[in-house]
Amino acid sequence: MIFLEAANNIDNYRIFFGGDQKYTEISSNAPKGNMLVINDSFGRAFLPFLADSCSEIFSVDLRQFDTKKKSVAQLCREHGAERLLIIHYTDTFSDKRVREF
């Protein structure tokens, strides 16, 4: 989850999972539960802290995801998401793709 070799990069968020990804699945040894997380690079830095609370975390960056092909509700059903967390830097909500999900 953490890539320390990316620490010297201009984009320090690359430390977390190697940078922004459209979609990421995280499995952990947590006893149960799953969560769909809608995030940007700011929210992506928070994902490692969730690993102890859910056995599966599905992370989606709406800046890179086509919500016209698949909605957030469809993603929740597809993965049987028990929880939904939206965690963004406030400026991300100015992105039309994020506002319209």
PDB file of N, CA and C in Angstrom:
ATOM      1  N   MET A   1       0.803  -1.190   0.000  1.00  0.00           N
ATOM      2  CA  MET A   1       0.000   0.000   0.000  1.00  0.00           C
ATOM      3  C   MET A   1       0.853   1.264   0.000  1.00  0.00           C
ATOM      4  N   ILE A   2       2.034   1.179   0.598  1.00  0.00           N
ATOM      5  CA  ILE A   2       2.914   2.338   0.704  1.00  0.00           C
ATOM      6  C   ILE A   2       4.158   2.082  -0.146  1.00  0.00           C
ATOM      7  N   PHE A   3       4.499   3.035  -1.026  1.00  0.00           N
ATOM      8  CA  PHE A   3       5.661   2.936  -1.891  1.00  0.00           C
ATOM      9  C   PHE A   3       6.627   4.058  -1.527  1.00  0.00           C
ATOM     10  N   LEU A   4       7.521   3.789  -0.590  1.00  0.00           N
ATOM     11  CA  LEU A   4       8.434   4.830  -0.112  1.00  0.00           C
ATOM     12  C   LEU A   4       9.368   5.351  -1.195  1.00  0.00           C
ATOM     13  N   GLU A   5       9.665   4.521  -2.205  1.00  0.00           N
ATOM     14  CA  GLU A   5      10.546   4.982  -3.277  1.00  0.00           C
ATOM     15  C   GLU A   5       9.930   6.150  -4.056  1.00  0.00           C
ATOM     16  N   ALA A   6       8.638   6.349  -3.925  1.00  0.00           N
ATOM     17  CA  ALA A   6       7.967   7.468  -4.602  1.00  0.00           C
ATOM     18  C   ALA A   6       8.069   8.768  -3.809  1.00  0.00           C
ATOM     19  N   ALA A   7       8.693   8.734  -2.648  1.00  0.00           N
ATOM     20  CA  ALA A   7       8.754   9.911  -1.776  1.00  0.00           C
ATOM     21  C   ALA A   7       9.511  11.073  -2.405  1.00  0.00           C
ATOM     22  N   ASN A   8      10.424  10.801  -3.299  1.00  0.00           N
ATOM     23  CA  ASN A   8      11.198  11.872  -3.929  1.00  0.00           C
ATOM     24  C   ASN A   8      10.559  12.381  -5.214  1.00  0.00           C
ATOM     25  N   ASN A   9       9.403  11.874  -5.538  1.00  0.00           N
ATOM     26  CA  ASN A   9       8.681  12.268  -6.739  1.00  0.00           C
ATOM     27  C   ASN A   9       7.999  13.612  -6.515  1.00  0.00           C
ATOM     28  N   ILE A  10       7.739  14.340  -7.571  1.00  0.00           N
ATOM     29  CA  ILE A  10       7.033  15.622  -7.462  1.00  0.00           C
ATOM     30  C   ILE A  10       5.646  15.419  -6.861  1.00  0.00           C
ATOM     31  N   ASP A  11       4.980  14.336  -7.227  1.00  0.00           N
ATOM     32  CA  ASP A  11       3.648  14.018  -6.716  1.00  0.00           C
ATOM     33  C   ASP A  11       3.793  13.055  -5.537  1.00  0.00           C
ATOM     34  N   ASN A  12       3.814  13.588  -4.323  1.00  0.00           N
ATOM     35  CA  ASN A  12       4.013  12.743  -3.142  1.00  0.00           C
ATOM     36  C   ASN A  12       2.863  11.789  -2.879  1.00  0.00           C
ATOM     37  N   TYR A  13       1.695  12.018  -3.485  1.00  0.00           N
ATOM     38  CA  TYR A  13       0.588  11.075  -3.321  1.00  0.00           C
ATOM     39  C   TYR A  13       0.898   9.720  -3.960  1.00  0.00           C
ATOM     40  N   ARG A  14       1.929   9.668  -4.820  1.00  0.00           N
ATOM     41  CA  ARG A  14       2.323   8.387  -5.434  1.00  0.00           C
ATOM     42  C   ARG A  14       2.815   7.398  -4.384  1.00  0.00           C
ATOM     43  N   ILE A  15       3.119   7.875  -3.196  1.00  0.00           N
ATOM     44  CA  ILE A  15       3.522   6.984  -2.105  1.00  0.00           C
ATOM     45  C   ILE A  15       2.413   5.979  -1.814  1.00  0.00           C
ATOM     46  N   PHE A  16       1.170   6.390  -1.987  1.00  0.00           N
ATOM     47  CA  PHE A  16       0.029   5.533  -1.680  1.00  0.00           C
ATOM     48  C   PHE A  16      -0.416   4.783  -2.929  1.00  0.00           C
ATOM     49  N   PHE A  17      -0.155   3.495  -2.958  1.00  0.00           N
ATOM     50  CA  PHE A  17      -0.564   2.598  -4.041  1.00  0.00           C
ATOM     51  C   PHE A  17       0.061   2.952  -5.384  1.00  0.00           C
ATOM     52  N   GLY A  18       1.154   3.687  -5.373  1.00  0.00           N
ATOM     53  CA  GLY A  18       1.836   4.023  -6.612  1.00  0.00           C
ATOM     54  C   GLY A  18       1.201   5.158  -7.395  1.00  0.00           C
ATOM     55  N   GLY A  19       0.218   5.823  -6.832  1.00  0.00           N
ATOM     56  CA  GLY A  19      -0.421   6.962  -7.504  1.00  0.00           C
ATOM     57  C   GLY A  19      -1.885   6.722  -7.781  1.00  0.00           C
ATOM     58  N   ASP A  20      -2.480   7.670  -8.485  1.00  0.00           N
ATOM     59  CA  ASP A  20      -3.910   7.596  -8.782  1.00  0.00           C
ATOM     60  C   ASP A  20      -4.220   6.400  -9.676  1.00  0.00           C
ATOM     61  N   GLN A  21      -5.284   5.726  -9.346  1.00  0.00           N
ATOM     62  CA  GLN A  21      -5.774   4.589 -10.120  1.00  0.00           C
ATOM     63  C   GLN A  21      -7.277   4.759 -10.281  1.00  0.00           C
ATOM     64  N   LYS A  22      -7.800   4.325 -11.396  1.00  0.00           N
ATOM     65  CA  LYS A  22      -9.244   4.400 -11.602  1.00  0.00           C
ATOM     66  C   LYS A  22      -9.968   3.512 -10.592  1.00  0.00           C
ATOM     67  N   TYR A  23      -9.412   2.335 -10.350  1.00  0.00           N
ATOM     68  CA  TYR A  23     -10.080   1.347  -9.507  1.00  0.00           C
ATOM     69  C   TYR A  23      -9.028   0.520  -8.772  1.00  0.00           C
ATOM     70  N   THR A  24      -9.229   0.288  -7.494  1.00  0.00           N
ATOM     71  CA  THR A  24      -8.306  -0.513  -6.696  1.00  0.00           C
ATOM     72  C   THR A  24      -9.095  -1.403  -5.749  1.00  0.00           C
ATOM     73  N   GLU A  25      -8.670  -2.646  -5.618  1.00  0.00           N
ATOM     74  CA  GLU A  25      -9.255  -3.552  -4.627  1.00  0.00           C
ATOM     75  C   GLU A  25      -8.200  -3.841  -3.571  1.00  0.00           C
ATOM     76  N   ILE A  26      -8.608  -3.767  -2.315  1.00  0.00           N
ATOM     77  CA  ILE A  26      -7.706  -4.017  -1.194  1.00  0.00           C
ATOM     78  C   ILE A  26      -8.318  -5.118  -0.347  1.00  0.00           C
ATOM     79  N   SER A  27      -7.543  -6.143  -0.047  1.00  0.00           N
ATOM     80  CA  SER A  27      -7.980  -7.217   0.854  1.00  0.00           C
ATOM     81  C   SER A  27      -7.117  -7.170   2.098  1.00  0.00           C
ATOM     82  N   SER A  28      -7.736  -7.434   3.243  1.00  0.00           N
ATOM     83  CA  SER A  28      -6.982  -7.427   4.495  1.00  0.00           C
ATOM     84  C   SER A  28      -7.428  -8.590   5.370  1.00  0.00           C
ATOM     85  N   ASN A  29      -6.797  -8.723   6.505  1.00  0.00           N
ATOM     86  CA  ASN A  29      -7.137  -9.779   7.458  1.00  0.00           C
ATOM     87  C   ASN A  29      -8.206  -9.355   8.449  1.00  0.00           C
ATOM     88  N   ALA A  30      -8.856  -8.234   8.199  1.00  0.00           N
ATOM     89  CA  ALA A  30      -9.947  -7.799   9.084  1.00  0.00           C
ATOM     90  C   ALA A  30     -11.023  -8.881   9.080  1.00  0.00           C
ATOM     91  N   PRO A  31     -11.709  -9.068  10.200  1.00  0.00           N
ATOM     92  CA  PRO A  31     -12.648 -10.181  10.315  1.00  0.00           C
ATOM     93  C   PRO A  31     -13.782 -10.185   9.295  1.00  0.00           C
ATOM     94  N   LYS A  32     -14.305  -9.037   8.914  1.00  0.00           N
ATOM     95  CA  LYS A  32     -15.429  -9.045   7.969  1.00  0.00           C
ATOM     96  C   LYS A  32     -15.704  -7.641   7.457  1.00  0.00           C
ATOM     97  N   GLY A  33     -16.651  -7.564   6.543  1.00  0.00           N
ATOM     98  CA  GLY A  33     -17.127  -6.282   6.052  1.00  0.00           C
ATOM     99  C   GLY A  33     -16.433  -5.835   4.789  1.00  0.00           C
ATOM    100  N   ASN A  34     -17.173  -5.063   4.001  1.00  0.00           N
ATOM    101  CA  ASN A  34     -16.570  -4.463   2.823  1.00  0.00           C
ATOM    102  C   ASN A  34     -17.110  -3.057   2.641  1.00  0.00           C
ATOM    103  N   MET A  35     -16.371  -2.289   1.869  1.00  0.00           N
ATOM    104  CA  MET A  35     -16.688  -0.874   1.722  1.00  0.00           C
ATOM    105  C   MET A  35     -16.312  -0.417   0.317  1.00  0.00           C
ATOM    106  N   LEU A  36     -17.155   0.422  -0.262  1.00  0.00           N
ATOM    107  CA  LEU A  36     -16.814   1.113  -1.495  1.00  0.00           C
ATOM    108  C   LEU A  36     -16.394   2.522  -1.106  1.00  0.00           C
ATOM    109  N   VAL A  37     -15.217   2.933  -1.565  1.00  0.00           N
ATOM    110  CA  VAL A  37     -14.692   4.259  -1.246  1.00  0.00           C
ATOM    111  C   VAL A  37     -14.566   5.050  -2.545  1.00  0.00           C
ATOM    112  N   ILE A  38     -15.230   6.191  -2.587  1.00  0.00           N
ATOM    113  CA  ILE A  38     -15.102   7.121  -3.703  1.00  0.00           C
ATOM    114  C   ILE A  38     -14.063   8.146  -3.266  1.00  0.00           C
ATOM    115  N   ASN A  39     -12.947   8.222  -3.997  1.00  0.00           N
ATOM    116  CA  ASN A  39     -11.851   9.075  -3.540  1.00  0.00           C
ATOM    117  C   ASN A  39     -11.077   9.693  -4.696  1.00  0.00           C
ATOM    118  N   ASP A  40     -10.287  10.696  -4.355  1.00  0.00           N
ATOM    119  CA  ASP A  40      -9.295  11.269  -5.250  1.00  0.00           C
ATOM    120  C   ASP A  40      -7.940  10.958  -4.624  1.00  0.00           C
ATOM    121  N   SER A  41      -6.869  11.608  -5.071  1.00  0.00           N
ATOM    122  CA  SER A  41      -5.551  11.320  -4.498  1.00  0.00           C
ATOM    123  C   SER A  41      -5.491  11.683  -3.018  1.00  0.00           C
ATOM    124  N   PHE A  42      -6.183  12.718  -2.611  1.00  0.00           N
ATOM    125  CA  PHE A  42      -6.238  13.102  -1.198  1.00  0.00           C
ATOM    126  C   PHE A  42      -6.885  11.984  -0.372  1.00  0.00           C
ATOM    127  N   GLY A  43      -8.007  11.480  -0.816  1.00  0.00           N
ATOM    128  CA  GLY A  43      -8.696  10.398  -0.112  1.00  0.00           C
ATOM    129  C   GLY A  43      -7.944   9.082  -0.178  1.00  0.00           C
ATOM    130  N   ARG A  44      -7.189   8.887  -1.261  1.00  0.00           N
ATOM    131  CA  ARG A  44      -6.407   7.656  -1.437  1.00  0.00           C
ATOM    132  C   ARG A  44      -5.387   7.487  -0.307  1.00  0.00           C
ATOM    133  N   ALA A  45      -4.874   8.594   0.186  1.00  0.00           N
ATOM    134  CA  ALA A  45      -3.910   8.544   1.291  1.00  0.00           C
ATOM    135  C   ALA A  45      -4.549   8.012   2.571  1.00  0.00           C
ATOM    136  N   PHE A  46      -5.853   8.040   2.647  1.00  0.00           N
ATOM    137  CA  PHE A  46      -6.587   7.575   3.827  1.00  0.00           C
ATOM    138  C   PHE A  46      -6.852   6.064   3.794  1.00  0.00           C
ATOM    139  N   LEU A  47      -6.790   5.447   2.612  1.00  0.00           N
ATOM    140  CA  LEU A  47      -7.149   4.036   2.458  1.00  0.00           C
ATOM    141  C   LEU A  47      -6.393   3.077   3.379  1.00  0.00           C
ATOM    142  N   PRO A  48      -5.073   3.221   3.570  1.00  0.00           N
ATOM    143  CA  PRO A  48      -4.387   2.277   4.460  1.00  0.00           C
ATOM    144  C   PRO A  48      -4.964   2.252   5.877  1.00  0.00           C
ATOM    145  N   PHE A  49      -5.534   3.363   6.316  1.00  0.00           N
ATOM    146  CA  PHE A  49      -6.104   3.426   7.664  1.00  0.00           C
ATOM    147  C   PHE A  49      -7.429   2.676   7.766  1.00  0.00           C
ATOM    148  N   LEU A  50      -8.048   2.375   6.638  1.00  0.00           N
ATOM    149  CA  LEU A  50      -9.314   1.635   6.630  1.00  0.00           C
ATOM    150  C   LEU A  50      -9.111   0.124   6.616  1.00  0.00           C
ATOM    151  N   ALA A  51      -7.907  -0.319   6.287  1.00  0.00           N
ATOM    152  CA  ALA A  51      -7.654  -1.744   6.085  1.00  0.00           C
ATOM    153  C   ALA A  51      -7.947  -2.598   7.315  1.00  0.00           C
ATOM    154  N   ASP A  52      -7.827  -2.053   8.501  1.00  0.00           N
ATOM    155  CA  ASP A  52      -8.117  -2.829   9.710  1.00  0.00           C
ATOM    156  C   ASP A  52      -9.608  -2.938  10.002  1.00  0.00           C
ATOM    157  N   SER A  53     -10.429  -2.159   9.306  1.00  0.00           N
ATOM    158  CA  SER A  53     -11.860  -2.158   9.619  1.00  0.00           C
ATOM    159  C   SER A  53     -12.709  -2.940   8.620  1.00  0.00           C
ATOM    160  N   CYS A  54     -12.143  -3.330   7.483  1.00  0.00           N
ATOM    161  CA  CYS A  54     -12.896  -4.054   6.452  1.00  0.00           C
ATOM    162  C   CYS A  54     -12.009  -5.118   5.818  1.00  0.00           C
ATOM    163  N   SER A  55     -12.599  -6.262   5.508  1.00  0.00           N
ATOM    164  CA  SER A  55     -11.822  -7.305   4.842  1.00  0.00           C
ATOM    165  C   SER A  55     -11.631  -7.002   3.355  1.00  0.00           C
ATOM    166  N   GLU A  56     -12.550  -6.215   2.769  1.00  0.00           N
ATOM    167  CA  GLU A  56     -12.421  -5.817   1.372  1.00  0.00           C
ATOM    168  C   GLU A  56     -12.774  -4.339   1.223  1.00  0.00           C
ATOM    169  N   ILE A  57     -11.921  -3.638   0.506  1.00  0.00           N
ATOM    170  CA  ILE A  57     -12.171  -2.232   0.200  1.00  0.00           C
ATOM    171  C   ILE A  57     -12.055  -2.076  -1.310  1.00  0.00           C
ATOM    172  N   PHE A  58     -13.055  -1.469  -1.902  1.00  0.00           N
ATOM    173  CA  PHE A  58     -13.070  -1.188  -3.330  1.00  0.00           C
ATOM    174  C   PHE A  58     -12.992   0.328  -3.485  1.00  0.00           C
ATOM    175  N   SER A  59     -11.941   0.796  -4.107  1.00  0.00           N
ATOM    176  CA  SER A  59     -11.684   2.233  -4.228  1.00  0.00           C
ATOM    177  C   SER A  59     -11.881   2.673  -5.675  1.00  0.00           C
ATOM    178  N   VAL A  60     -12.631   3.764  -5.874  1.00  0.00           N
ATOM    179  CA  VAL A  60     -12.905   4.285  -7.210  1.00  0.00           C
ATOM    180  C   VAL A  60     -12.592   5.780  -7.243  1.00  0.00           C
ATOM    181  N   ASP A  61     -11.845   6.193  -8.252  1.00  0.00           N
ATOM    182  CA  ASP A  61     -11.557   7.609  -8.480  1.00  0.00           C
ATOM    183  C   ASP A  61     -12.461   8.076  -9.614  1.00  0.00           C
ATOM    184  N   LEU A  62     -13.494   8.842  -9.291  1.00  0.00           N
ATOM    185  CA  LEU A  62     -14.476   9.261 -10.289  1.00  0.00           C
ATOM    186  C   LEU A  62     -13.902  10.197 -11.342  1.00  0.00           C
ATOM    187  N   ARG A  63     -12.732  10.773 -11.084  1.00  0.00           N
ATOM    188  CA  ARG A  63     -12.105  11.616 -12.101  1.00  0.00           C
ATOM    189  C   ARG A  63     -11.666  10.777 -13.295  1.00  0.00           C
ATOM    190  N   GLN A  64     -11.479   9.474 -13.069  1.00  0.00           N
ATOM    191  CA  GLN A  64     -11.010   8.577 -14.121  1.00  0.00           C
ATOM    192  C   GLN A  64     -12.040   7.511 -14.489  1.00  0.00           C
ATOM    193  N   PHE A  65     -13.162   7.490 -13.816  1.00  0.00           N
ATOM    194  CA  PHE A  65     -14.160   6.434 -13.982  1.00  0.00           C
ATOM    195  C   PHE A  65     -15.339   6.959 -14.799  1.00  0.00           C
ATOM    196  N   ASP A  66     -15.833   6.185 -15.740  1.00  0.00           N
ATOM    197  CA  ASP A  66     -16.950   6.608 -16.591  1.00  0.00           C
ATOM    198  C   ASP A  66     -18.275   6.219 -15.940  1.00  0.00           C
ATOM    199  N   THR A  67     -18.899   7.167 -15.254  1.00  0.00           N
ATOM    200  CA  THR A  67     -20.162   6.882 -14.557  1.00  0.00           C
ATOM    201  C   THR A  67     -21.341   6.787 -15.523  1.00  0.00           C
ATOM    202  N   LYS A  68     -21.133   7.083 -16.795  1.00  0.00           N
ATOM    203  CA  LYS A  68     -22.202   6.879 -17.781  1.00  0.00           C
ATOM    204  C   LYS A  68     -22.322   5.397 -18.131  1.00  0.00           C
ATOM    205  N   LYS A  69     -21.227   4.665 -18.007  1.00  0.00           N
ATOM    206  CA  LYS A  69     -21.248   3.225 -18.280  1.00  0.00           C
ATOM    207  C   LYS A  69     -21.668   2.420 -17.057  1.00  0.00           C
ATOM    208  N   LYS A  70     -21.287   2.900 -15.882  1.00  0.00           N
ATOM    209  CA  LYS A  70     -21.622   2.191 -14.644  1.00  0.00           C
ATOM    210  C   LYS A  70     -21.769   3.215 -13.533  1.00  0.00           C
ATOM    211  N   SER A  71     -22.878   3.158 -12.825  1.00  0.00           N
ATOM    212  CA  SER A  71     -23.132   4.121 -11.748  1.00  0.00           C
ATOM    213  C   SER A  71     -22.501   3.654 -10.438  1.00  0.00           C
ATOM    214  N   VAL A  72     -22.421   4.567  -9.503  1.00  0.00           N
ATOM    215  CA  VAL A  72     -21.923   4.221  -8.169  1.00  0.00           C
ATOM    216  C   VAL A  72     -22.855   3.198  -7.525  1.00  0.00           C
ATOM    217  N   ALA A  73     -24.161   3.342  -7.729  1.00  0.00           N
ATOM    218  CA  ALA A  73     -25.121   2.366  -7.186  1.00  0.00           C
ATOM    219  C   ALA A  73     -24.860   0.976  -7.761  1.00  0.00           C
ATOM    220  N   GLN A  74     -24.554   0.894  -9.054  1.00  0.00           N
ATOM    221  CA  GLN A  74     -24.228  -0.396  -9.663  1.00  0.00           C
ATOM    222  C   GLN A  74     -22.957  -0.979  -9.057  1.00  0.00           C
ATOM    223  N   LEU A  75     -21.959  -0.143  -8.823  1.00  0.00           N
ATOM    224  CA  LEU A  75     -20.722  -0.613  -8.190  1.00  0.00           C
ATOM    225  C   LEU A  75     -21.003  -1.170  -6.800  1.00  0.00           C
ATOM    226  N   CYS A  76     -21.844  -0.475  -6.038  1.00  0.00           N
ATOM    227  CA  CYS A  76     -22.197  -0.945  -4.690  1.00  0.00           C
ATOM    228  C   CYS A  76     -22.854  -2.319  -4.762  1.00  0.00           C
ATOM    229  N   ARG A  77     -23.803  -2.476  -5.677  1.00  0.00           N
ATOM    230  CA  ARG A  77     -24.483  -3.778  -5.819  1.00  0.00           C
ATOM    231  C   ARG A  77     -23.517  -4.852  -6.295  1.00  0.00           C
ATOM    232  N   GLU A  78     -22.706  -4.518  -7.280  1.00  0.00           N
ATOM    233  CA  GLU A  78     -21.757  -5.471  -7.863  1.00  0.00           C
ATOM    234  C   GLU A  78     -20.813  -6.048  -6.812  1.00  0.00           C
ATOM    235  N   HIS A  79     -20.389  -5.221  -5.884  1.00  0.00           N
ATOM    236  CA  HIS A  79     -19.435  -5.656  -4.864  1.00  0.00           C
ATOM    237  C   HIS A  79     -20.096  -5.969  -3.527  1.00  0.00           C
ATOM    238  N   GLY A  80     -21.409  -5.860  -3.464  1.00  0.00           N
ATOM    239  CA  GLY A  80     -22.103  -6.120  -2.202  1.00  0.00           C
ATOM    240  C   GLY A  80     -21.645  -5.186  -1.102  1.00  0.00           C
ATOM    241  N   ALA A  81     -21.371  -3.937  -1.470  1.00  0.00           N
ATOM    242  CA  ALA A  81     -20.824  -2.974  -0.507  1.00  0.00           C
ATOM    243  C   ALA A  81     -21.787  -2.760   0.653  1.00  0.00           C
ATOM    244  N   GLU A  82     -21.267  -2.944   1.846  1.00  0.00           N
ATOM    245  CA  GLU A  82     -22.048  -2.721   3.061  1.00  0.00           C
ATOM    246  C   GLU A  82     -21.965  -1.269   3.511  1.00  0.00           C
ATOM    247  N   ARG A  83     -20.897  -0.592   3.084  1.00  0.00           N
ATOM    248  CA  ARG A  83     -20.677   0.807   3.460  1.00  0.00           C
ATOM    249  C   ARG A  83     -20.168   1.579   2.250  1.00  0.00           C
ATOM    250  N   LEU A  84     -20.468   2.858   2.236  1.00  0.00           N
ATOM    251  CA  LEU A  84     -19.977   3.757   1.192  1.00  0.00           C
ATOM    252  C   LEU A  84     -19.330   4.949   1.882  1.00  0.00           C
ATOM    253  N   LEU A  85     -18.100   5.247   1.487  1.00  0.00           N
ATOM    254  CA  LEU A  85     -17.381   6.396   2.031  1.00  0.00           C
ATOM    255  C   LEU A  85     -16.945   7.274   0.864  1.00  0.00           C
ATOM    256  N   ILE A  86     -17.253   8.556   0.958  1.00  0.00           N
ATOM    257  CA  ILE A  86     -16.800   9.521  -0.044  1.00  0.00           C
ATOM    258  C   ILE A  86     -15.805  10.430   0.653  1.00  0.00           C
ATOM    259  N   ILE A  87     -14.559  10.407   0.168  1.00  0.00           N
ATOM    260  CA  ILE A  87     -13.518  11.206   0.806  1.00  0.00           C
ATOM    261  C   ILE A  87     -12.689  11.888  -0.287  1.00  0.00           C
ATOM    262  N   HIS A  88     -12.878  13.203  -0.385  1.00  0.00           N
ATOM    263  CA  HIS A  88     -12.247  14.015  -1.422  1.00  0.00           C
ATOM    264  C   HIS A  88     -11.683  15.288  -0.825  1.00  0.00           C
ATOM    265  N   TYR A  89     -10.685  15.817  -1.494  1.00  0.00           N
ATOM    266  CA  TYR A  89     -10.243  17.179  -1.251  1.00  0.00           C
ATOM    267  C   TYR A  89     -11.370  18.078  -1.756  1.00  0.00           C
ATOM    268  N   THR A  90     -11.666  19.150  -1.067  1.00  0.00           N
ATOM    269  CA  THR A  90     -12.837  19.963  -1.412  1.00  0.00           C
ATOM    270  C   THR A  90     -12.826  20.478  -2.851  1.00  0.00           C
ATOM    271  N   ASP A  91     -11.678  20.802  -3.401  1.00  0.00           N
ATOM    272  CA  ASP A  91     -11.625  21.303  -4.778  1.00  0.00           C
ATOM    273  C   ASP A  91     -12.025  20.249  -5.809  1.00  0.00           C
ATOM    274  N   THR A  92     -11.922  18.981  -5.459  1.00  0.00           N
ATOM    275  CA  THR A  92     -12.281  17.925  -6.399  1.00  0.00           C
ATOM    276  C   THR A  92     -13.751  18.006  -6.782  1.00  0.00           C
ATOM    277  N   PHE A  93     -14.592  18.502  -5.888  1.00  0.00           N
ATOM    278  CA  PHE A  93     -16.016  18.591  -6.191  1.00  0.00           C
ATOM    279  C   PHE A  93     -16.322  19.619  -7.278  1.00  0.00           C
ATOM    280  N   SER A  94     -15.334  20.414  -7.687  1.00  0.00           N
ATOM    281  CA  SER A  94     -15.538  21.326  -8.811  1.00  0.00           C
ATOM    282  C   SER A  94     -15.424  20.590 -10.149  1.00  0.00           C
ATOM    283  N   ASP A  95     -14.913  19.355 -10.120  1.00  0.00           N
ATOM    284  CA  ASP A  95     -14.807  18.526 -11.322  1.00  0.00           C
ATOM    285  C   ASP A  95     -16.205  18.014 -11.685  1.00  0.00           C
ATOM    286  N   LYS A  96     -16.652  18.298 -12.889  1.00  0.00           N
ATOM    287  CA  LYS A  96     -18.006  17.937 -13.324  1.00  0.00           C
ATOM    288  C   LYS A  96     -18.282  16.441 -13.171  1.00  0.00           C
ATOM    289  N   ARG A  97     -17.299  15.585 -13.473  1.00  0.00           N
ATOM    290  CA  ARG A  97     -17.502  14.133 -13.371  1.00  0.00           C
ATOM    291  C   ARG A  97     -17.807  13.711 -11.946  1.00  0.00           C
ATOM    292  N   VAL A  98     -17.223  14.386 -10.985  1.00  0.00           N
ATOM    293  CA  VAL A  98     -17.444  14.052  -9.578  1.00  0.00           C
ATOM    294  C   VAL A  98     -18.789  14.597  -9.111  1.00  0.00           C
ATOM    295  N   ARG A  99     -19.116  15.811  -9.482  1.00  0.00           N
ATOM    296  CA  ARG A  99     -20.393  16.417  -9.057  1.00  0.00           C
ATOM    297  C   ARG A  99     -21.593  15.653  -9.581  1.00  0.00           C
ATOM    298  N   GLU A 100     -21.488  15.054 -10.748  1.00  0.00           N
ATOM    299  CA  GLU A 100     -22.643  14.437 -11.388  1.00  0.00           C
ATOM    300  C   GLU A 100     -22.817  12.957 -11.080  1.00  0.00           C
ATOM    301  N   PHE A 101     -21.979  12.389 -10.239  1.00  0.00           N
ATOM    302  CA  PHE A 101     -22.112  10.951 -10.022  1.00  0.00           C
ATOM    303  C   PHE A 101     -23.392  10.651  -9.301  1.00  0.00           C
TER     304      PHE A 101
END
